[in-house]
Coordinates of C-alpha atoms in Angstrom, one line a residue:
Chain A
X318 CA -97.6 -169.8 131.1
X319 CA -99.5 -167.3 132.0
X320 CA -101.0 -165.8 134.7
X321 CA -104.3 -166.3 134.7
X322 CA -104.8 -169.6 134.8
X323 CA -105.3 -173.1 136.3
X324 CA -102.0 -174.3 138.2
X325 CA -101.7 -178.1 139.5
X326 CA -99.3 -178.2 142.6
X327 CA -96.8 -180.8 143.4
X328 CA -96.7 -181.1 147.2
X329 CA -94.2 -178.1 148.3
X330 CA -94.1 -177.0 144.9
X331 CA -94.2 -173.2 144.7
X332 CA -94.7 -170.6 142.1
X333 CA -94.2 -166.1 141.7
X334 CA -96.5 -164.0 140.6
X335 CA -95.9 -160.7 139.5
X336 CA -98.8 -158.3 138.8
X337 CA -98.5 -154.6 138.6
X338 CA -97.3 -153.5 142.5
X339 CA -97.6 -157.1 144.3
X340 CA -95.5 -160.0 144.1
X341 CA -97.2 -163.3 145.4
X342 CA -96.2 -166.8 146.0
X343 CA -98.1 -169.0 146.0
X344 CA -97.1 -173.2 147.7
X345 CA -99.2 -176.3 148.5
X346 CA -97.7 -177.6 151.7
X347 CA -99.3 -180.8 153.5
X348 CA -102.8 -179.9 153.0
X349 CA -102.4 -176.0 152.8
X350 CA -102.4 -173.3 150.8
X351 CA -99.6 -170.5 151.8
X352 CA -99.9 -167.8 150.0
X353 CA -97.3 -164.8 151.0
X354 CA -97.3 -161.1 149.1
X355 CA -95.5 -158.0 149.2
X356 CA -96.1 -154.7 148.1
X357 CA -93.4 -153.7 145.4
X358 CA -92.7 -151.0 143.1
X359 CA -95.8 -150.2 140.5
X360 CA -94.5 -151.7 137.3
X361 CA -97.5 -152.8 134.2
X362 CA -96.4 -156.0 134.5
X363 CA -98.3 -159.8 135.0
X364 CA -95.5 -162.5 135.1
X365 CA -95.2 -165.9 136.3
X366 CA -92.3 -167.6 137.9
X367 CA -90.7 -170.9 139.6
X368 CA -87.8 -170.7 142.3
X369 CA -88.5 -167.2 143.1
X370 CA -86.9 -166.9 146.6
X371 CA -89.9 -166.0 149.1
X372 CA -88.7 -162.0 150.3
X373 CA -88.8 -162.2 154.5
X374 CA -91.2 -159.0 154.5
X375 CA -93.2 -160.9 152.8
X376 CA -97.0 -161.5 154.8
X377 CA -98.2 -164.8 154.7
X378 CA -102.0 -166.4 154.6
X379 CA -102.1 -170.2 155.8
X380 CA -105.2 -171.4 154.4
X381 CA -106.1 -174.9 154.8
X382 CA -107.9 -177.8 152.8
X383 CA -108.9 -177.7 149.0
X384 CA -107.1 -180.0 146.4
X385 CA -103.5 -179.6 144.6
X386 CA -104.9 -176.9 142.1
X387 CA -105.4 -173.5 142.3
X388 CA -106.1 -170.7 139.7
X389 CA -105.6 -166.7 139.7
X390 CA -108.0 -164.3 138.1
X391 CA -108.1 -160.7 138.5
X392 CA -110.7 -159.2 139.8
X393 CA -112.2 -155.7 140.5
X394 CA -112.0 -154.2 144.0
X395 CA -114.4 -154.6 146.6
X396 CA -115.5 -151.0 146.3
X397 CA -116.2 -148.1 143.3
X398 CA -112.9 -146.1 142.2
X399 CA -113.5 -142.5 142.1
X400 CA -111.6 -141.4 139.1
X401 CA -110.5 -137.6 137.8
X402 CA -109.7 -136.9 134.2
X403 CA -106.5 -136.0 134.0
X404 CA -107.8 -132.6 133.0
X405 CA -111.0 -131.0 134.7
X406 CA -113.5 -130.6 131.5
X407 CA -116.6 -129.9 130.4
X408 CA -119.2 -131.5 128.1
X409 CA -121.5 -128.9 126.5
X410 CA -125.7 -129.8 126.1
X411 CA -126.2 -132.8 123.7
X412 CA -122.2 -133.8 123.2
X413 CA -121.2 -136.9 124.3
X414 CA -116.9 -137.8 125.3
X415 CA -116.0 -141.0 126.0
X416 CA -112.8 -141.4 128.5
X417 CA -110.6 -144.6 129.8
X418 CA -110.2 -145.3 132.6
X419 CA -108.0 -147.8 134.6
X420 CA -108.1 -149.6 137.6
X421 CA -106.1 -151.7 139.4
X422 CA -106.7 -155.3 139.6
X423 CA -106.8 -157.8 143.1
X424 CA -105.7 -161.3 142.6
X425 CA -107.8 -163.6 143.6
X426 CA -106.8 -167.1 144.7
X427 CA -109.1 -169.4 144.0
X428 CA -109.6 -173.8 144.1
X429 CA -109.7 -175.5 140.9
X430 CA -113.1 -177.0 141.6
X431 CA -116.5 -177.2 139.7
X432 CA -117.8 -174.6 142.7
X433 CA -114.3 -172.7 143.0
X434 CA -113.8 -171.2 146.4
X435 CA -111.8 -168.4 147.3
X436 CA -108.5 -169.0 148.9
X437 CA -106.9 -165.4 149.1
X438 CA -107.8 -162.2 147.6
X439 CA -104.7 -159.4 147.6
X440 CA -104.9 -155.8 145.3
X441 CA -102.6 -155.7 143.5
X442 CA -101.2 -152.0 144.2
X443 CA -102.5 -150.9 147.9
X444 CA -105.6 -147.8 146.6
X445 CA -106.1 -144.6 148.9
X446 CA -109.5 -144.2 150.7
X447 CA -111.6 -142.0 149.9
X448 CA -115.1 -139.7 150.3
X449 CA -117.7 -139.4 147.8
X450 CA -120.3 -137.5 148.0
X451 CA -121.4 -133.9 148.4
X452 CA -121.1 -133.4 152.2
X453 CA -119.0 -135.3 154.7
X454 CA -122.5 -136.9 155.8
X455 CA -123.9 -138.4 153.1
X456 CA -121.7 -140.0 150.7
X457 CA -119.7 -143.8 150.0
X458 CA -116.3 -145.1 150.6
X459 CA -114.9 -145.4 147.7
X460 CA -110.9 -146.3 146.6
X461 CA -109.0 -142.6 144.9
X462 CA -107.9 -144.2 141.5
X463 CA -104.2 -142.6 141.3
X464 CA -104.4 -142.7 137.4
X465 CA -106.1 -140.3 135.6
X466 CA -109.1 -141.2 133.2
X467 CA -107.5 -140.2 129.7
X468 CA -108.8 -140.1 125.6
X469 CA -107.2 -143.0 124.7
X470 CA -106.7 -146.2 125.8
X471 CA -104.0 -147.3 126.1
X472 CA -104.1 -151.1 127.6
X473 CA -102.7 -153.0 130.5
X474 CA -101.9 -156.1 132.3
X475 CA -101.9 -155.0 135.9
X476 CA -104.4 -152.4 135.2
X477 CA -108.3 -153.0 134.1
X478 CA -109.4 -150.3 131.4
X479 CA -113.3 -149.7 131.0
X480 CA -114.1 -147.1 128.7
X481 CA -116.7 -144.2 129.6
X482 CA -119.1 -142.2 127.7
X483 CA -120.7 -140.0 129.2
X484 CA -123.8 -138.4 127.2
X485 CA -125.1 -134.9 127.8
X486 CA -129.0 -134.9 127.3
X487 CA -129.4 -131.6 129.9
X488 CA -129.7 -127.9 128.4
X489 CA -126.7 -127.2 129.8
X490 CA -122.7 -128.1 130.0
X491 CA -121.3 -130.9 132.4
X492 CA -118.5 -129.9 134.5
X493 CA -116.8 -133.4 134.8
X494 CA -114.0 -132.9 137.7
X495 CA -114.9 -136.9 139.3
X496 CA -116.4 -139.8 137.9
X497 CA -117.1 -142.9 140.6
X498 CA -117.3 -146.1 138.6
X499 CA -119.3 -149.1 140.5
X500 CA -116.7 -151.7 139.6
X501 CA -118.6 -154.6 141.3
X502 CA -120.7 -154.6 138.5
X503 CA -117.7 -155.2 135.5
X504 CA -116.9 -158.8 134.9
X505 CA -113.1 -158.4 133.6
X506 CA -112.1 -160.4 130.0
X507 CA -108.6 -160.5 128.1
X508 CA -108.0 -159.8 124.8
X509 CA -104.3 -160.7 124.4
X510 CA -103.6 -157.1 124.5
X511 CA -104.6 -156.3 128.5
X512 CA -107.4 -156.5 130.3
X513 CA -111.0 -155.3 130.1
X514 CA -114.5 -154.6 130.7
X515 CA -117.5 -154.1 129.1
X516 CA -118.0 -150.3 127.9
X517 CA -119.9 -148.2 130.4
X518 CA -122.1 -145.5 129.5
X519 CA -123.6 -142.5 131.4
X520 CA -126.1 -140.3 130.6
X521 CA -127.1 -137.5 131.9
X522 CA -130.9 -136.8 131.1
X523 CA -131.6 -133.4 133.0
X524 CA -129.5 -131.8 135.7
X525 CA -130.2 -133.8 138.5
X526 CA -129.8 -137.2 137.5
X527 CA -127.6 -139.6 135.5
X528 CA -128.4 -143.0 134.2
X529 CA -125.9 -145.8 133.5
X530 CA -125.6 -148.8 131.3
X531 CA -122.9 -151.6 131.5
X532 CA -122.4 -152.8 127.4
X533 CA -122.2 -155.9 125.8
X534 CA -118.4 -157.6 126.2
X535 CA -115.9 -156.5 124.8
X536 CA -115.5 -158.4 121.0
X537 CA -112.9 -161.5 121.1
X538 CA -112.2 -161.6 124.5
X539 CA -112.5 -164.3 127.3
X540 CA -114.0 -163.3 130.2
X541 CA -112.0 -164.1 133.2
X542 CA -114.1 -163.4 136.5
X543 CA -117.2 -162.5 136.2
X544 CA -118.9 -159.3 138.6
X545 CA -118.6 -159.0 142.2
X546 CA -122.2 -157.8 141.9
X547 CA -123.7 -158.6 138.6
X548 CA -127.6 -157.7 139.6
X549 CA -127.5 -154.0 138.2
X550 CA -127.7 -153.8 134.5
X551 CA -129.4 -150.7 133.9
X552 CA -129.0 -147.9 137.0
X553 CA -130.6 -144.4 137.4
X554 CA -128.9 -142.8 140.2
X555 CA -129.4 -139.5 141.5
X556 CA -126.5 -137.1 139.9
X557 CA -124.0 -136.7 143.0
X558 CA -124.3 -140.1 143.1
X559 CA -122.1 -141.0 140.4
X560 CA -120.7 -137.8 138.5
X561 CA -118.9 -133.9 140.1
Chain B
X504 CA -151.6 -175.1 214.0
X505 CA -152.3 -179.8 214.8
X506 CA -151.4 -182.1 212.6
X507 CA -154.8 -183.5 211.6
X508 CA -155.4 -179.9 209.9
X509 CA -152.3 -179.9 208.2
X510 CA -153.1 -183.5 206.7
X511 CA -156.3 -182.7 206.0
X512 CA -154.8 -179.8 204.1
X513 CA -157.3 -177.5 205.5
X514 CA -154.5 -174.5 205.7
X515 CA -154.8 -174.6 201.7
X516 CA -158.4 -172.9 201.4
X517 CA -156.2 -169.7 202.8
X518 CA -153.0 -170.2 201.5
X519 CA -154.4 -171.4 198.5
X520 CA -155.2 -168.1 196.4
X521 CA -152.3 -166.6 197.6
X522 CA -149.9 -169.7 195.9
X523 CA -151.7 -169.1 192.9
X524 CA -151.2 -165.9 192.4
X525 CA -147.4 -166.5 193.5
X526 CA -147.6 -169.5 190.8
X527 CA -149.6 -166.9 188.2
X528 CA -146.7 -164.3 189.0
X529 CA -144.0 -166.4 188.5
X530 CA -144.6 -168.1 185.2
X531 CA -146.2 -165.2 183.9
X532 CA -142.3 -163.8 184.4
X533 CA -141.1 -166.4 182.4
X534 CA -143.8 -165.9 179.6
X535 CA -143.2 -162.1 179.8
X536 CA -139.5 -162.9 179.7
X537 CA -139.8 -165.6 176.3
X538 CA -142.1 -163.3 175.0
X539 CA -140.2 -160.0 175.0
X540 CA -136.4 -162.0 174.1
X541 CA -138.5 -163.5 171.0
X542 CA -140.1 -159.7 170.3
X543 CA -136.4 -158.4 170.5
X544 CA -135.0 -161.3 168.1
X545 CA -137.9 -160.4 165.6
X546 CA -137.0 -156.5 166.0
X547 CA -133.5 -156.8 165.7
X548 CA -133.3 -159.0 162.5
X549 CA -135.1 -156.1 160.6
X550 CA -134.1 -153.2 162.6
X551 CA -132.1 -151.4 164.5
X552 CA -130.1 -153.0 168.0
X553 CA -131.4 -150.1 170.1
X554 CA -135.5 -151.0 168.5
X555 CA -134.9 -154.0 169.3
X556 CA -133.8 -153.0 173.1
X557 CA -136.3 -150.8 173.5
X558 CA -139.4 -152.7 172.0
X559 CA -138.4 -155.8 173.7
X560 CA -138.6 -153.9 177.3
X561 CA -141.5 -152.0 176.2
X562 CA -143.5 -155.4 175.9
X563 CA -141.2 -156.5 179.1
X564 CA -142.6 -154.0 181.1
X565 CA -146.3 -154.2 179.5
X566 CA -147.1 -158.6 179.6
X567 CA -144.7 -157.8 184.0
X568 CA -148.2 -155.2 184.5
X569 CA -150.4 -157.5 183.4
X570 CA -149.0 -160.3 185.6
X571 CA -148.9 -158.8 188.1
X572 CA -152.8 -157.9 188.0
X573 CA -153.3 -161.6 187.4
X574 CA -151.9 -162.0 189.8
X575 CA -153.4 -159.9 191.8
X576 CA -156.8 -161.5 191.4
X577 CA -156.0 -164.8 191.9
X578 CA -154.6 -163.5 195.4
X579 CA -158.7 -162.1 195.7
X580 CA -157.8 -158.7 196.0
X581 CA -160.5 -156.1 194.1
X582 CA -158.9 -154.5 191.2
X583 CA -161.0 -151.9 191.5
X584 CA -160.8 -150.7 194.5
X585 CA -157.5 -151.2 194.3
X586 CA -157.3 -148.5 191.6
X587 CA -159.6 -145.8 193.7
X588 CA -157.6 -146.1 196.9
X589 CA -154.4 -146.0 194.6
X590 CA -155.8 -142.1 192.9
X591 CA -155.5 -141.1 196.2
X592 CA -152.0 -143.2 196.4
X593 CA -150.7 -141.9 193.2
X594 CA -150.4 -138.0 194.5
X595 CA -148.2 -139.2 196.8
X596 CA -146.3 -141.6 194.6
X597 CA -146.0 -138.8 192.3
X598 CA -144.5 -137.1 194.6
X599 CA -142.0 -139.4 195.5
X600 CA -141.0 -140.2 191.7
X601 CA -140.7 -136.7 189.9
X602 CA -136.9 -138.3 188.9
X603 CA -137.9 -141.4 187.4
X604 CA -141.1 -140.5 185.5
X605 CA -138.6 -137.4 184.5
X606 CA -136.3 -139.8 183.3
X607 CA -138.6 -142.1 181.9
X608 CA -140.3 -139.3 179.5
X609 CA -136.4 -138.5 178.3
X610 CA -135.9 -141.5 177.5
X611 CA -138.7 -141.5 175.3
X612 CA -138.1 -138.2 173.9
X613 CA -134.4 -140.0 173.4
X614 CA -135.9 -142.5 171.6
X615 CA -137.7 -140.5 169.6
X616 CA -134.8 -138.2 168.3
X617 CA -132.3 -140.5 168.5
X618 CA -129.1 -138.5 168.6
X619 CA -127.3 -141.4 169.1
X620 CA -128.4 -145.3 168.9
X621 CA -126.8 -148.6 171.0
X622 CA -123.3 -149.1 169.4
X623 CA -122.1 -145.3 169.3
X624 CA -119.9 -143.5 171.2
X625 CA -120.8 -141.1 172.4
X626 CA -118.8 -137.8 174.7
X627 CA -121.2 -136.8 178.3
X628 CA -119.5 -134.1 180.5
X629 CA -116.4 -136.2 181.0
X630 CA -117.0 -139.6 180.3
X631 CA -116.4 -140.9 176.9
X632 CA -118.0 -144.7 175.8
X633 CA -119.8 -147.0 173.9
X634 CA -123.7 -146.8 174.4
X635 CA -124.3 -151.2 175.5
X636 CA -128.1 -150.6 176.4
X637 CA -130.9 -147.3 176.5
X638 CA -133.1 -147.9 179.4
X639 CA -136.0 -147.0 181.0
X640 CA -134.7 -144.4 183.6
X641 CA -131.0 -144.3 181.7
X642 CA -128.0 -145.3 179.3
X643 CA -125.3 -147.2 180.3
X644 CA -122.3 -146.4 178.5
X645 CA -118.8 -149.0 179.1
X646 CA -115.4 -146.2 178.7
X647 CA -112.8 -147.4 176.8
X648 CA -111.1 -149.0 180.0
X649 CA -114.1 -151.2 180.5
X650 CA -116.0 -149.2 183.1
X651 CA -119.8 -149.0 183.4
X652 CA -121.3 -145.8 183.4
X653 CA -125.0 -144.8 184.1
X654 CA -126.1 -141.5 183.0
X655 CA -129.8 -140.4 183.5
X656 CA -131.8 -140.1 180.6
X657 CA -132.8 -136.9 182.1
X658 CA -129.4 -135.8 182.3
X659 CA -128.7 -136.6 178.3
X660 CA -131.7 -134.3 177.8
X661 CA -130.3 -131.8 179.2
X662 CA -127.3 -131.4 178.2
X663 CA -124.7 -131.1 175.1
X664 CA -124.1 -134.4 173.6
X665 CA -120.8 -135.2 171.1
X666 CA -122.1 -138.1 169.2
X667 CA -118.2 -139.8 167.8
X668 CA -119.6 -142.2 165.3
X669 CA -122.9 -140.7 163.9
X670 CA -121.2 -139.6 160.5
X671 CA -119.1 -142.4 158.6
X672 CA -115.5 -139.6 158.3
X673 CA -114.0 -137.5 160.9
X674 CA -111.0 -134.9 160.5
X675 CA -108.4 -135.2 162.5
X676 CA -106.6 -131.8 163.6
X677 CA -102.9 -132.3 164.1
X678 CA -101.0 -128.8 165.2
X679 CA -97.2 -128.6 165.1
X680 CA -95.1 -125.4 166.1
X681 CA -92.2 -124.9 163.6
X682 CA -88.8 -123.2 163.9
X683 CA -89.3 -119.2 163.0
X684 CA -86.5 -119.5 160.4
X685 CA -88.8 -122.7 158.6
X686 CA -89.3 -122.3 154.8
X687 CA -93.2 -121.9 155.3
X688 CA -93.9 -123.3 152.6
X689 CA -91.8 -126.2 152.5
X690 CA -93.4 -127.2 155.9
X691 CA -96.4 -127.0 153.5
X692 CA -96.1 -129.1 151.8
X693 CA -93.6 -131.6 153.6
X694 CA -97.3 -131.7 156.2
X695 CA -99.5 -132.5 152.5
X696 CA -97.0 -134.9 151.6
X697 CA -96.9 -137.3 155.3
X698 CA -101.0 -137.2 154.7
X699 CA -100.8 -138.4 150.8
X700 CA -98.7 -140.6 152.2
X701 CA -101.2 -142.3 154.4
X702 CA -103.3 -145.5 153.6
X703 CA -105.4 -144.5 156.3
X704 CA -106.1 -141.0 155.2
X705 CA -108.6 -140.6 152.5
X706 CA -108.1 -138.7 149.8
X707 CA -111.2 -136.8 149.5
X708 CA -111.7 -134.2 151.8
X709 CA -108.3 -133.5 150.8
X710 CA -106.3 -132.9 153.3
X711 CA -105.4 -129.1 153.5
X712 CA -103.0 -127.0 156.1
X713 CA -103.7 -123.8 157.6
X714 CA -101.4 -121.1 159.1
X715 CA -103.0 -120.4 162.9
X716 CA -100.6 -117.5 163.7
X717 CA -97.4 -116.4 165.2
X718 CA -96.8 -117.8 168.6
X719 CA -94.2 -117.2 171.6
X720 CA -91.8 -120.3 170.2
X721 CA -93.3 -120.7 167.0
X722 CA -95.3 -121.3 163.6
X723 CA -97.9 -122.5 164.6
X724 CA -99.8 -124.8 161.6
X725 CA -102.3 -127.1 161.4
X726 CA -102.7 -129.9 159.6
X727 CA -106.5 -131.4 158.7
X728 CA -106.8 -134.8 157.0
X729 CA -110.0 -136.9 157.3
X730 CA -110.3 -141.1 157.6
X731 CA -112.5 -143.1 158.2
X732 CA -114.4 -143.0 161.6
X733 CA -113.3 -147.0 162.5
X734 CA -108.8 -145.8 162.0
X735 CA -109.6 -142.3 163.5
X736 CA -107.8 -143.7 167.3
X737 CA -104.6 -145.3 165.3
X738 CA -104.5 -142.7 162.3
X739 CA -104.0 -139.9 165.3
X740 CA -101.1 -142.0 166.3
X741 CA -100.0 -142.5 163.1
X742 CA -100.3 -139.5 161.4
X743 CA -98.0 -137.5 164.8
X744 CA -95.4 -139.7 164.3
X745 CA -95.2 -139.4 160.2
X746 CA -95.3 -135.6 160.8
X747 CA -91.8 -135.4 163.5
X748 CA -90.3 -138.2 160.8
X749 CA -91.1 -135.8 157.9
X750 CA -89.7 -133.0 159.8
X751 CA -86.8 -135.0 160.6
X752 CA -85.9 -135.7 157.1
X753 CA -86.3 -132.6 155.7
X754 CA -84.9 -130.5 158.5
X755 CA -87.5 -128.8 159.8
X756 CA -87.4 -127.9 163.6
X757 CA -90.1 -128.5 166.2
X758 CA -88.7 -125.8 168.8
X759 CA -89.0 -126.4 172.4
X760 CA -90.3 -122.9 174.0
X761 CA -87.9 -120.1 173.2
X762 CA -87.3 -116.6 175.3
X763 CA -84.6 -114.0 174.0
X764 CA -82.7 -112.0 176.3
X765 CA -82.0 -108.2 175.1
X766 CA -79.6 -106.4 177.5
X767 CA -79.9 -103.0 177.6
X768 CA -75.9 -102.2 177.8
X769 CA -72.9 -104.1 177.9
X770 CA -73.2 -107.2 180.1
X771 CA -70.4 -107.4 182.9
X772 CA -68.3 -110.8 182.6
X773 CA -65.9 -112.3 184.7
X774 CA -63.5 -114.8 184.5
X775 CA -63.7 -117.6 187.0
X776 CA -60.9 -120.0 187.4
X777 CA -61.2 -123.8 187.5
X778 CA -61.7 -125.7 191.2
X779 CA -58.9 -126.8 192.0
X780 CA -59.6 -130.5 193.6

């Protein structure tokens, strides 16, 4: 069965999940959830297996309580992602451009209930911290994406792809060197080929401000997890807060 | 006093006003504490810890002044006479309390300017510590080894204060010397790789390597890398260890102080036979 779904555990049963660079071992033992995790080499995988022994270097989290069923869901990181295009480029006035950005998933282990509770949340990749701001005095702490924003989509199983359309309505050329994607506002969907979020449109109306809009859910895709902060839809932000 | 007078409470007519005054003072002090605590909680819920502390102190001392006045009135003192007498005493008290008054006024300026707030880590003179309270006359710091340092507000206003936690990120400069026969470009690469691999090191602002010059014993270089203020202390140690390990692996020497001896002519050499036991 796939990684993203509900599973019932018998006492002492352990399942192993490999997503991206992280290997996760989930065990139900004596009314507790034992979640071991270890980071390894990065790979675009999302697999599930039984009988894989726990690595001695794995980190353990023990959570007591809950029922004998849990589910693994992909969620996006808890901070915005800063992405750079593969090559810095400019966008002429009255033109638009679509880039595809991938974000590493975090694995959220939830109890399988009507009102699920979070048992553990593990990043599939250890992302580097970065500062997004005009100066070191003001800005926001984000994660730096190690992959570049590309002009073509390449769906992945361990990373979530977001289509970002940048529209330049200002009278001057927009230089795109990096983009801050507010991933907390995006839900995660799966269409059988890979993981996706709703498309995002960033409109630069004048040199000082941009407007971000989140589009509708991808067609034919099943929602796997909701946005961390679903209250933002149309956001007007200062230019320096999204593009740089 | 004889027993009759004691039993008929005649003493109460004399002592009564003073007892009432003391009672008013005690109750008033308790009420002032409760009101100031409530104000501190209310302000703290909406504003910073420092604002809550200042508001609480203001309400407490203001209420206490009122309570003292009420208590004196209960005891039968005429406050208008006291104020008149106080005018004459003010000059004497003013001279005596110059420093205290200066500290109070300095404290007000500090609260208004806010070079730091409660919870910040500041460096004042030789003392580095966390600001635990901003009081009427002084600021209290808790040093890293858990000592309490009291710094008068006047001192703070007159000297340079370094606030180590005002901004969310900080840069750490690691200076290292490499041997003169080192491939400097390779050394720069190694330093940047170390910064890139450290998860606490921010991708941006990017880490840079500066050449500081040619020292007596080594070529001096500086790796400047940024991290969150919360990670600064462990980051310093980690980066130094990782740089040493990377240099060892890359065969880059961090030399000991060196001296070159130059002889202006042939050096006389004498063979000394080994000592026989």
